[in-house]
GROMACS .gro file of C-alpha atoms in nm:
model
  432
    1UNK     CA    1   0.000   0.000   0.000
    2UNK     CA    2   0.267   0.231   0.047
    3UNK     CA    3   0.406   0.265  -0.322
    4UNK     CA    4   0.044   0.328  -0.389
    5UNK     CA    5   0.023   0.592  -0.114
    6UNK     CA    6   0.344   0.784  -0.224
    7UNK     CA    7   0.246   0.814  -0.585
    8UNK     CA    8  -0.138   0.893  -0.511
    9UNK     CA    9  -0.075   1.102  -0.199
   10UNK     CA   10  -0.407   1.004  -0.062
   11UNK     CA   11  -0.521   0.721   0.196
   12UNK     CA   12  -0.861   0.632   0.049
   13UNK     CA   13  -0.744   0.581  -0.283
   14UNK     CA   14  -0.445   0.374  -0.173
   15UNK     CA   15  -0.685   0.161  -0.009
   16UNK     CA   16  -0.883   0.125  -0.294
   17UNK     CA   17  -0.633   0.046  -0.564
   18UNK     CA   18  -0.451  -0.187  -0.334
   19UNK     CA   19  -0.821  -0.416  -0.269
   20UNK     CA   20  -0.795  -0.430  -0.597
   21UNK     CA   21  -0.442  -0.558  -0.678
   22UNK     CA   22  -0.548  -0.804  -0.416
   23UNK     CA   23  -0.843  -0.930  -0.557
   24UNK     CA   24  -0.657  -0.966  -0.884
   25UNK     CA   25  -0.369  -1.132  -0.713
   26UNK     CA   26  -0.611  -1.375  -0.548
   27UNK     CA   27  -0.813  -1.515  -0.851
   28UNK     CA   28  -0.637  -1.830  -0.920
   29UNK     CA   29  -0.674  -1.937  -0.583
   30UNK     CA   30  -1.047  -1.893  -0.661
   31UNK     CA   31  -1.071  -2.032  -0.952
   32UNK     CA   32  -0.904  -2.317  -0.829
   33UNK     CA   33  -1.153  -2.308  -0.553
   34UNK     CA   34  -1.443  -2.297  -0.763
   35UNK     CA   35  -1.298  -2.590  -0.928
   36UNK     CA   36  -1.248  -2.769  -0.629
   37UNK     CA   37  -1.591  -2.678  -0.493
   38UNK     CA   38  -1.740  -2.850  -0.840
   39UNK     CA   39  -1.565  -3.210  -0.765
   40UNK     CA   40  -1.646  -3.214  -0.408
   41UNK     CA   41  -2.009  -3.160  -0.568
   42UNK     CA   42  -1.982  -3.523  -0.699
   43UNK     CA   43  -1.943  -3.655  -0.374
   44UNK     CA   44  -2.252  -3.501  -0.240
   45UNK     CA   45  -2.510  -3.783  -0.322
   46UNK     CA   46  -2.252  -3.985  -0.136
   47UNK     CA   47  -2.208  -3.766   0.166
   48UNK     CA   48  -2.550  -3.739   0.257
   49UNK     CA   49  -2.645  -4.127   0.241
   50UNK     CA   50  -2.371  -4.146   0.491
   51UNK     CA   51  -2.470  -3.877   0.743
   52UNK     CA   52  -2.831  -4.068   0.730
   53UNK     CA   53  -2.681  -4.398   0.764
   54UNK     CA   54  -2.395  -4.310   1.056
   55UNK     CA   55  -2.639  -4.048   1.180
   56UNK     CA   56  -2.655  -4.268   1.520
   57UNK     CA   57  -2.240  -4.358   1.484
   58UNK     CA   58  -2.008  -4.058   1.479
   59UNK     CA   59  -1.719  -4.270   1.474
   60UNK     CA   60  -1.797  -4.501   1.166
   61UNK     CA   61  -1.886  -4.191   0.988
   62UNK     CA   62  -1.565  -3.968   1.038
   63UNK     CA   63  -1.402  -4.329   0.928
   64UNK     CA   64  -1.644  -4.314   0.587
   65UNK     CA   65  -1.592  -3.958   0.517
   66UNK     CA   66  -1.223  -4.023   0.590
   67UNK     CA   67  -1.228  -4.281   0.250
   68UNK     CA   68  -1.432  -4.018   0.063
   69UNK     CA   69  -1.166  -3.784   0.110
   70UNK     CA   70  -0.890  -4.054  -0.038
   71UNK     CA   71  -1.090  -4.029  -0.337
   72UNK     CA   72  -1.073  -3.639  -0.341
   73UNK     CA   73  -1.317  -3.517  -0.162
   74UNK     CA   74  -1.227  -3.176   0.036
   75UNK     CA   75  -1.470  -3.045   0.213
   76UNK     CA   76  -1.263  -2.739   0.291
   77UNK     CA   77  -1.140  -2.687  -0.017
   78UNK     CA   78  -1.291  -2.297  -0.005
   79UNK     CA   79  -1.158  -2.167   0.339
   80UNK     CA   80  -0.831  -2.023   0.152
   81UNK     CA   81  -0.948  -1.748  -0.016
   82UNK     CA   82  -1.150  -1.639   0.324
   83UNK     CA   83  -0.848  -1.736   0.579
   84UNK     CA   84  -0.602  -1.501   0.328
   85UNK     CA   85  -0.868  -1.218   0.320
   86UNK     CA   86  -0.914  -1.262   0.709
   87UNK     CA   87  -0.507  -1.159   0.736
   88UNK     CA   88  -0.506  -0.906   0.481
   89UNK     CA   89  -0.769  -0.735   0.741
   90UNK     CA   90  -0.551  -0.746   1.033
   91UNK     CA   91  -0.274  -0.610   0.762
   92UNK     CA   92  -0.497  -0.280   0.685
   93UNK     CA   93  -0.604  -0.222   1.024
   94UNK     CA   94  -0.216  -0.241   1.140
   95UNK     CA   95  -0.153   0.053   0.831
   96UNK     CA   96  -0.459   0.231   0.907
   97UNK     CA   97  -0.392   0.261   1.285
   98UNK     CA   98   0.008   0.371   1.175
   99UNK     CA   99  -0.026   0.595   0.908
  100UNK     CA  100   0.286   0.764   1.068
  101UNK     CA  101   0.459   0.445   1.090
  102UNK     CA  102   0.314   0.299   0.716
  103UNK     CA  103   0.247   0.565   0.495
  104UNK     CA  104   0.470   0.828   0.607
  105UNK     CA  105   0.767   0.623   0.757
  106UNK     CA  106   0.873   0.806   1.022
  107UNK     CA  107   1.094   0.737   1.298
  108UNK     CA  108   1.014   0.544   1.570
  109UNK     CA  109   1.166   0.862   1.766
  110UNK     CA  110   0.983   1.112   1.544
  111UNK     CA  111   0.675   0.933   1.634
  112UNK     CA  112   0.707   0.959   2.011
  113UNK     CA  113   0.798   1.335   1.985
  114UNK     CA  114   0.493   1.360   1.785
  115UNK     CA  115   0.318   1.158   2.042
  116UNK     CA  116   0.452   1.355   2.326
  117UNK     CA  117   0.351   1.666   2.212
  118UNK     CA  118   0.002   1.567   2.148
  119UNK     CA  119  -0.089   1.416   2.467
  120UNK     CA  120   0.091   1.712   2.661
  121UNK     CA  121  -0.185   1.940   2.444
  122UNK     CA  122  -0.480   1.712   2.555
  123UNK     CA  123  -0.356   1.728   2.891
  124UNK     CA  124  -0.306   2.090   2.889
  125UNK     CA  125  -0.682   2.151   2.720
  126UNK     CA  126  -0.812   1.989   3.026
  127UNK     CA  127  -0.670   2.310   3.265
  128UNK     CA  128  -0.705   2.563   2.980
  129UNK     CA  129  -1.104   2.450   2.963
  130UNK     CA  130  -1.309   2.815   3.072
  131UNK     CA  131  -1.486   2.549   3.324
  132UNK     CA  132  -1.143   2.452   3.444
  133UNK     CA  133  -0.997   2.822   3.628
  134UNK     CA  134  -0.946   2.644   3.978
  135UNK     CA  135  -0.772   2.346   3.876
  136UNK     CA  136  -0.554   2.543   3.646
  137UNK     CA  137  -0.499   2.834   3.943
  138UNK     CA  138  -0.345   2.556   4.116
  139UNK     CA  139  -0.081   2.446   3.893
  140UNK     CA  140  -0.002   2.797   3.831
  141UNK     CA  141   0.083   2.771   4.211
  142UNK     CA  142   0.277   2.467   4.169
  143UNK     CA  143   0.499   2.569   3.917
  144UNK     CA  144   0.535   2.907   4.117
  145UNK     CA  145   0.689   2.728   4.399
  146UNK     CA  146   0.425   2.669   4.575
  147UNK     CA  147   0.501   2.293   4.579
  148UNK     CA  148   0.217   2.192   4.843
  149UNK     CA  149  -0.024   2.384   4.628
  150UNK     CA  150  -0.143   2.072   4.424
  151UNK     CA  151  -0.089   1.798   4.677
  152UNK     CA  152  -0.279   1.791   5.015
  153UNK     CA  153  -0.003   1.803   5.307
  154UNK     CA  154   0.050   1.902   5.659
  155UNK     CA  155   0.107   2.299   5.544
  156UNK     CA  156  -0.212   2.318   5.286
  157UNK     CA  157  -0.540   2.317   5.427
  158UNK     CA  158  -0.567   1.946   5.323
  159UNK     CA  159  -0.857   1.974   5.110
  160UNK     CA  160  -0.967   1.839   4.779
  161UNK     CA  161  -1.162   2.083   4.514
  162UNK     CA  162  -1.511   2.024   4.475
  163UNK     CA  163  -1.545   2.140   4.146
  164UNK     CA  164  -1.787   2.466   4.138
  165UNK     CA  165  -1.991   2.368   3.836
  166UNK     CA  166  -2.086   2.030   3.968
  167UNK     CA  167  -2.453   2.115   3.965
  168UNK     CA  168  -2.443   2.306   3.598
  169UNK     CA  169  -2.638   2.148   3.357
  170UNK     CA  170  -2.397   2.375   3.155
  171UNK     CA  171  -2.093   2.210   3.268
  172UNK     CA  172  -2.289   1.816   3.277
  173UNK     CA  173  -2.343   1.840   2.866
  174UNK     CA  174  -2.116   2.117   2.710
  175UNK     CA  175  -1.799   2.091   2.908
  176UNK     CA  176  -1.628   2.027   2.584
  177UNK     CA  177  -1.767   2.317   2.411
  178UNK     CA  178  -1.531   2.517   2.637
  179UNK     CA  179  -1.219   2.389   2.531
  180UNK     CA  180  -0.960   2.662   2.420
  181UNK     CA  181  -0.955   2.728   2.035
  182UNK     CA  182  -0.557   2.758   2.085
  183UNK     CA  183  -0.257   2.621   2.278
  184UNK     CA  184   0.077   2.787   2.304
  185UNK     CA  185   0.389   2.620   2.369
  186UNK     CA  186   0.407   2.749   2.664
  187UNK     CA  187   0.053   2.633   2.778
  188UNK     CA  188   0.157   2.319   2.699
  189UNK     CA  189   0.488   2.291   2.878
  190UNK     CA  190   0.326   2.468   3.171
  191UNK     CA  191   0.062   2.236   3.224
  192UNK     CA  192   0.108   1.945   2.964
  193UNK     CA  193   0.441   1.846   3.019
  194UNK     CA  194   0.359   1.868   3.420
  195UNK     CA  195   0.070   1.673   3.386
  196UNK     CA  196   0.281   1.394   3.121
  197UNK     CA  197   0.516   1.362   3.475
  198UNK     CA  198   0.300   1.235   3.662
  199UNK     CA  199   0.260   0.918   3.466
  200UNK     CA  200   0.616   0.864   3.386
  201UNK     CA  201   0.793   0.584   3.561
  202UNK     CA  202   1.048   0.813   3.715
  203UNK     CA  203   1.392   0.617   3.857
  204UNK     CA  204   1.729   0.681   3.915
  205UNK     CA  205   1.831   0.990   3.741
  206UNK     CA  206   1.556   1.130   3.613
  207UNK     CA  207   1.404   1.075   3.996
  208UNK     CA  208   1.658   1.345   4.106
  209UNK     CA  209   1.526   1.556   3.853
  210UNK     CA  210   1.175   1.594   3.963
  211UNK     CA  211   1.225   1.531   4.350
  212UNK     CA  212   0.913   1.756   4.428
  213UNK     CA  213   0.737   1.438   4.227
  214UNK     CA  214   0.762   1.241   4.516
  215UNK     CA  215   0.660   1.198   4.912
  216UNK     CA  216   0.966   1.133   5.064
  217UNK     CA  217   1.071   0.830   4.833
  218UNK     CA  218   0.834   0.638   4.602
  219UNK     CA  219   0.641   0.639   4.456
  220UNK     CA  220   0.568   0.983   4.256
  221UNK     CA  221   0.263   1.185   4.403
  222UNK     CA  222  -0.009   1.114   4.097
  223UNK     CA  223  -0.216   1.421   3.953
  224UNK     CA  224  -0.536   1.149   3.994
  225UNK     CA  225  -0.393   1.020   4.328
  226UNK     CA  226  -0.570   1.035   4.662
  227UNK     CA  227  -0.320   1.302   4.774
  228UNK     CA  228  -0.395   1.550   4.425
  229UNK     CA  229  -0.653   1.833   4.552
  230UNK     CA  230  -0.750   1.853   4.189
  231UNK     CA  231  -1.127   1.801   4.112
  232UNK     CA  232  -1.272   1.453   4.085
  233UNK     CA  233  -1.372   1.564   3.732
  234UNK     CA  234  -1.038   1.661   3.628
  235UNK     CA  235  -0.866   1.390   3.780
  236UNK     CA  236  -1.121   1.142   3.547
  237UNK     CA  237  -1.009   1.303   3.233
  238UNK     CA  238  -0.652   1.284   3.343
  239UNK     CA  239  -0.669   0.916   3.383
  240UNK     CA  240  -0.880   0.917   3.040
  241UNK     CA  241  -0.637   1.077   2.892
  242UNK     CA  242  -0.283   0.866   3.001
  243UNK     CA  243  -0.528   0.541   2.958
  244UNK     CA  244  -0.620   0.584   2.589
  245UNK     CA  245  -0.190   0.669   2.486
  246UNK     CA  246  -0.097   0.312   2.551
  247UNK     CA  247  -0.276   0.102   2.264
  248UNK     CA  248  -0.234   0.111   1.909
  249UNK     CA  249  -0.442   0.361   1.830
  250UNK     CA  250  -0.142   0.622   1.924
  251UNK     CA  251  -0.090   0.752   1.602
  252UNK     CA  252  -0.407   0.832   1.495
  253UNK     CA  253  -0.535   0.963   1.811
  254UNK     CA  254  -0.236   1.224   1.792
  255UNK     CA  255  -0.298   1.323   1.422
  256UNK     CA  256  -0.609   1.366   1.537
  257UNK     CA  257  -0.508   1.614   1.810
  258UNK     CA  258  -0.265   1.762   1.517
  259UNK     CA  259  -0.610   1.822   1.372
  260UNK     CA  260  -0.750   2.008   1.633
  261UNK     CA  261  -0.427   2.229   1.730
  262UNK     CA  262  -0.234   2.231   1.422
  263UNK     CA  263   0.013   2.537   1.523
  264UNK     CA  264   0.047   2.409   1.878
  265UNK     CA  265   0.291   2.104   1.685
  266UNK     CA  266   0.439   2.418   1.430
  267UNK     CA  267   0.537   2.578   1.697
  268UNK     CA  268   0.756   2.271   1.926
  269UNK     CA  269   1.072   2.263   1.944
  270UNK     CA  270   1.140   1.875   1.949
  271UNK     CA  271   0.948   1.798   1.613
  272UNK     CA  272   1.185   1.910   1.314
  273UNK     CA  273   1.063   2.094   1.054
  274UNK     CA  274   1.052   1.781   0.832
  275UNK     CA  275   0.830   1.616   1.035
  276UNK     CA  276   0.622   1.884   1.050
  277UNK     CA  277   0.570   1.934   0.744
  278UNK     CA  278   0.496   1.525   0.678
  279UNK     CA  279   0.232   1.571   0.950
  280UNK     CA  280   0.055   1.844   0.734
  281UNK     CA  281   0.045   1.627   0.440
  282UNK     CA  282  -0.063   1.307   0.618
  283UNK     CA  283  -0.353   1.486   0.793
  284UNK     CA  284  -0.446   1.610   0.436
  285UNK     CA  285  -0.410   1.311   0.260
  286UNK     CA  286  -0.631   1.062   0.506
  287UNK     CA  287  -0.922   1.314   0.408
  288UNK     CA  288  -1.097   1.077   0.137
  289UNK     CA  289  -1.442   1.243  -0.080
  290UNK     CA  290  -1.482   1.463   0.285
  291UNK     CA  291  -1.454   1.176   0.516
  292UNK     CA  292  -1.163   1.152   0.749
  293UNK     CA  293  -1.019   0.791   0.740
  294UNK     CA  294  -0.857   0.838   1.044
  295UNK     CA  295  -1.163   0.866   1.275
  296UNK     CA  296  -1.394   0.607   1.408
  297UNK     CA  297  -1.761   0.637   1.302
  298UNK     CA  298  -1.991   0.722   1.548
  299UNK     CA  299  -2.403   0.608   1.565
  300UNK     CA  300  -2.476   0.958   1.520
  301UNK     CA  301  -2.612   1.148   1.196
  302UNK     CA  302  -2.289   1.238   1.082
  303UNK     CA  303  -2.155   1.190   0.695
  304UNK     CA  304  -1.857   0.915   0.837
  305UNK     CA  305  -2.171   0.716   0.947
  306UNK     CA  306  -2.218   0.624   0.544
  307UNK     CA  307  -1.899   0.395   0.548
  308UNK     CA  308  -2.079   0.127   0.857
  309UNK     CA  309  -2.384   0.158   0.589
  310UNK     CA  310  -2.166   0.086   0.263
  311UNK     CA  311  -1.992  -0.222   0.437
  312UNK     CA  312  -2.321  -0.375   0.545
  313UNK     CA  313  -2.563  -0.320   0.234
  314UNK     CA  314  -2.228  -0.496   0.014
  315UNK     CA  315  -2.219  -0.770   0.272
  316UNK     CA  316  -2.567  -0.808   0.293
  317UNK     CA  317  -2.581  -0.793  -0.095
  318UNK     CA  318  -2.294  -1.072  -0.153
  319UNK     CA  319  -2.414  -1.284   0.144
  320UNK     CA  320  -2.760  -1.294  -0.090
  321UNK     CA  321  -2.604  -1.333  -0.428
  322UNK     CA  322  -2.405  -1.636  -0.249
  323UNK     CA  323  -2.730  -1.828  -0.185
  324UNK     CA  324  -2.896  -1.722  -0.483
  325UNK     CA  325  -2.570  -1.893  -0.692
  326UNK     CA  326  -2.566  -2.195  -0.481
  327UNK     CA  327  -2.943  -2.294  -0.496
  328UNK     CA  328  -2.883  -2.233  -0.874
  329UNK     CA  329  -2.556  -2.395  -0.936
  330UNK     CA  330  -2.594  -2.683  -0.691
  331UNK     CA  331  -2.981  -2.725  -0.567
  332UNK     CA  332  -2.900  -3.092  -0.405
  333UNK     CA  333  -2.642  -2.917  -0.176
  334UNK     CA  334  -2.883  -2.586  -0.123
  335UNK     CA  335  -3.032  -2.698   0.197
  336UNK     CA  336  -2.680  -2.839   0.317
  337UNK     CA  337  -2.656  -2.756   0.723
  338UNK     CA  338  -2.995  -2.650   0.750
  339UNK     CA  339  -3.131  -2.350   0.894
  340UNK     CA  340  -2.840  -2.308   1.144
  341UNK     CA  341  -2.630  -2.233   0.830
  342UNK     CA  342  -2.805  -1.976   0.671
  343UNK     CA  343  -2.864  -1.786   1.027
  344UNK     CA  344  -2.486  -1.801   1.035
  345UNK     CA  345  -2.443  -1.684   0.663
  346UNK     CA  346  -2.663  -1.365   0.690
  347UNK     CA  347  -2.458  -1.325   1.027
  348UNK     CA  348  -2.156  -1.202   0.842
  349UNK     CA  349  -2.364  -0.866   0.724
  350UNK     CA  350  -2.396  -0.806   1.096
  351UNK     CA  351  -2.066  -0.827   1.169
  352UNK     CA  352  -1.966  -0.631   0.915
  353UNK     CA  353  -2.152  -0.327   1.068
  354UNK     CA  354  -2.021  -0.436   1.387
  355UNK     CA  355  -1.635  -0.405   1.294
  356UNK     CA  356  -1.693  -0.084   1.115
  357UNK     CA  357  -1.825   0.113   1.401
  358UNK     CA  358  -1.517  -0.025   1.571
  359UNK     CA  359  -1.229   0.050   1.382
  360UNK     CA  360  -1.199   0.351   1.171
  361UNK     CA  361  -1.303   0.440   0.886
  362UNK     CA  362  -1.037   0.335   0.656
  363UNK     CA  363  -1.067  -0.032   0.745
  364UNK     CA  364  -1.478  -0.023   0.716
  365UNK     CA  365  -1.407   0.129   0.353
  366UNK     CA  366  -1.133  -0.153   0.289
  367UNK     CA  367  -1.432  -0.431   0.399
  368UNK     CA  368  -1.695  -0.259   0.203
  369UNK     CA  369  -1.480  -0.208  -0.140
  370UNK     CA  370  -1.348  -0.576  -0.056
  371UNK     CA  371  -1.711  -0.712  -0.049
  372UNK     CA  372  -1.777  -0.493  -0.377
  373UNK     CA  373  -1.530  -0.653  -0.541
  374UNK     CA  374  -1.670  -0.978  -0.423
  375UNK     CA  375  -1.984  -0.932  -0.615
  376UNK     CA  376  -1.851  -0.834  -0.960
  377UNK     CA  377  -1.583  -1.144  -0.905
  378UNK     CA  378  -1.873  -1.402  -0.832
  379UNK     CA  379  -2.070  -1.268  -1.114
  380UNK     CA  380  -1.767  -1.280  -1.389
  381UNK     CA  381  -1.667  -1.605  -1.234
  382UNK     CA  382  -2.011  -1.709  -1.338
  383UNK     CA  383  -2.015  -1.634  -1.681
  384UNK     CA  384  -1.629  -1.721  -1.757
  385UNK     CA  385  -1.623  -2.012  -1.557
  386UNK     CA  386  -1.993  -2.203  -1.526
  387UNK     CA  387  -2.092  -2.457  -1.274
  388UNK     CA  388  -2.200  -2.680  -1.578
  389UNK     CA  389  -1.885  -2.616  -1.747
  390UNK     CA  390  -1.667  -2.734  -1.434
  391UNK     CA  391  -1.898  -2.970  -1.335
  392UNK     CA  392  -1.831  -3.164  -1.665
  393UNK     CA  393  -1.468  -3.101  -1.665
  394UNK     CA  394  -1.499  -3.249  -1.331
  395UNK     CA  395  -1.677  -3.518  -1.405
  396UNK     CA  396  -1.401  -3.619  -1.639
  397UNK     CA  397  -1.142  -3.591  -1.428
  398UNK     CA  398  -1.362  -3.820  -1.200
  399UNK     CA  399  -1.346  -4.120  -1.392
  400UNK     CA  400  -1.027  -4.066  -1.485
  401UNK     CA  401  -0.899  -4.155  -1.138
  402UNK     CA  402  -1.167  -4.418  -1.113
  403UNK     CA  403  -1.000  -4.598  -1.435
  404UNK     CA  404  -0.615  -4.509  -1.286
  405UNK     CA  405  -0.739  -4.683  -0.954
  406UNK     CA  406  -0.892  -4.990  -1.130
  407UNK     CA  407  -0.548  -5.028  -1.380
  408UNK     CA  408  -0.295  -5.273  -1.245
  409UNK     CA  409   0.066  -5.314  -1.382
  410UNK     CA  410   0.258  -5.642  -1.328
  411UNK     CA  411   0.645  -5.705  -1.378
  412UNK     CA  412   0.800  -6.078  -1.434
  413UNK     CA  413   1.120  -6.194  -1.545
  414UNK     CA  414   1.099  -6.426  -1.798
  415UNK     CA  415   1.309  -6.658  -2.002
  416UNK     CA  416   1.337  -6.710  -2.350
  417UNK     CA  417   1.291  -7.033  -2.461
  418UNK     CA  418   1.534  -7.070  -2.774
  419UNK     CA  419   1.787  -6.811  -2.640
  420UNK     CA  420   1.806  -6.866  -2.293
  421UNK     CA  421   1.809  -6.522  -2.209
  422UNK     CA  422   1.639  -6.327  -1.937
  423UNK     CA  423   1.428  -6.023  -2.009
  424UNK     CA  424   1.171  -5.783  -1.805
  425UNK     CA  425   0.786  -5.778  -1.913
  426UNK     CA  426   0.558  -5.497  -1.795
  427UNK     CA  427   0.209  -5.555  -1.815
  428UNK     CA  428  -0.103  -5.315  -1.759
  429UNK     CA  429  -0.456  -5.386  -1.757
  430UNK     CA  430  -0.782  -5.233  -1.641
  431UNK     CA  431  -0.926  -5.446  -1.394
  432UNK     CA  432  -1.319  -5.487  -1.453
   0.00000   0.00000   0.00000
């Protein structure tokens, strides 16, 4: 994808043109598989006569199916294609979680500078918020050198904030809409980097650099600990905060802060200018037809909501053509596993729409162009390559092995009766 990705300069359409390689890439397998899937057909008078005459015997049939499958019968001939489109998936989630790491290939240290600086900015929005003046006076204190300021102690009056818009319903539903439009630098190294301290895992030397971190020896005095007279609210979106920088979802969840506070990043002093300037043009390029790839849809009435709806109609769509095909192509083997089957067939739809309000939206468009490309494959593999077409060829093939298994060849030494000499006679013969 990343070739793609360098000469397109755009995430959706990388995605798109590299489903599409795949699928390409992929199509002997299933024409082999449809092949496959048209011998096995052969076997299916003989299948079912023994499932109805072992039905009581597990044991004699696994033996019986065991022989059928000598013969060539695979009954899971098809799971290839789905098992190699199952860990292309986990593939394009990987990229679309890293774009920094995939598409952009920066360093692993560019990426935690980058990383750094946008959790110190989400840290710092939380004091900057216009609900937020008490919590923020008190780091002000703090870094004043008032060091008993933030953490309750014999010399402080011990108390923790209550915070004073607790009964708001102003503060309960918009306490977002308050967050500053802009962060400076040194917002963010006055309260962000502060705030990024108290989760680090500070030993040895970098213990004697923050020694006002700790209570006497260890561990570090916590922002969110019982000792921080911050309010209960802040503390919560402290902890949200640290929690959410420690899966995979790093790198996206700092573009998206890059988003949000785009000269807060122009203006640090640990990101070069190069990586800057790559962080511009990856924030531009995961835009796709006005959807951000990068973010996760919501249930909400929002435009991202329309990649969710793509995935499942295509799913839904295929999961129907698929039945329709088999009952034509195959009516003796329609009914095959019953009702249980089908329930788990139409399943799949469901889980599409599942995964795709999970993960964003860059892997729900890879499923839905995937499941596209699905539909026009199992229609031109319909026309190019017809059930009664393969079904003769194998056929064919069928009683081919059935006359190799019934041909015997014999070997003797025999002698010559006027010459005495010895000579070697191969025989074949078809057996009756």
């Amino acid at each position: 994808m990343w070739p793609i990705y360098l000469l397109l300069q755009n995430f959706g359409w990388a995605i798109l043109i590299f489903t599409v390689i795949v699928k390409i890439a992929m199509l002997p397998l299933q024409i082999k598989q449809q092949k496959n899937m048209a011998f096995s057909q052969l076997f299916a008078p003989k299948v079912k006569e023994i499932q109805q005459k072992y039905r009581n015997n597990r044991d004699k049939q696994a033996e019986e199916m065991q022989k059928l499958q000598a013969q060539g019968y695979n009954p899971a001939g098809g799971c290839g294609p789905l098992v190699l489109t199952m860990i292309i998936l986990f593939g394009v989630i990987d990229v679309v979680y890293k774009p920094m790491t995939h598409m952009e290939h920066l360093s692993s240290s560019d990426i935690s500078s980058t990383i750094t600086v946008a959790q110190e900015t989400e840290y710092a929005k939380i004091f900057l918020n216009e609900y937020n003046k008490q919590d923020a006076e008190l780091i002000l204190k703090y870094k004043n050198g008032d060091k008993d300021a933030v953490f309750i102690s014999e010399s402080n009056d011990g108390a923790q904030l209550t915070h004073e818009f607790k009964d708001d319903e102003n503060f309960k539903n918009n306490y977002t809409d308050k967050d500053p439009k802009t962060i400076s630098t040194a917002d963010r190294e006055t309260y962000g980097s502060f705030s990024a301290e108290q989760y680090s895992d500070l030993t040895g030397d970098r213990q004697k650099l923050h020694p006002d971190l700790f209570t006497g020896k260890f561990p570090p005095r916590h922002l969110t600990g019982d000792k921080s007279r911050l309010t209960a609210e802040t503390k919560n979106r402290l902890a949200a905060v640290a929690g959410k920088y420690k899966g995979m979802q790093m790198e996206l969840l700092a573009l998206q802060v890059y988003e949000q506070y785009p000269d807060t990043f122009k203006e640090s002093k640990i990101l070069s200018d190069n990586v800057k300037d790559r962080l511009a043009s990856l924030s531009h390029n995961m835009m796709f037809c006005g959807l951000n790839f990068g973010s996760t849809p919501k249930l909400a009435f929002e435009p991202l909501i329309i990649i969710p709806i793509f995935a499942f109609v295509l799913s839904l769509v295929q999961t129907v053509l698929s039945q329709y095909l088999n009952k034509k192509n195959n009516p003796e083997m329609a009914n095959a596993g019953g009702a249980g089957m089908k329930v788990m067939l139409y399943i799949m739809p469901l889980f599409s729409l599942w995964i795709s309000f999970s993960v964003p939206a860059g892997v729900g468009f890879y499923w839905g162009v995937n499941y596209a490309l699905g539909i026009v494959q199992s229609l031109v593999m319909q026309k190019l390559y017809s059930p009664e077409k393969l079904r003769a060829e194998a056929e064919e093939k069928m009683k081919e092995r059935k006359l190799k298994e019934r041909q015997v060849t014999t070997t003797a030494v025999v002698t010559d009766a006027d010459t005495g000499e010895e000579k070697t006679v191969t025989k074949t013969e078809t057996l009756s």
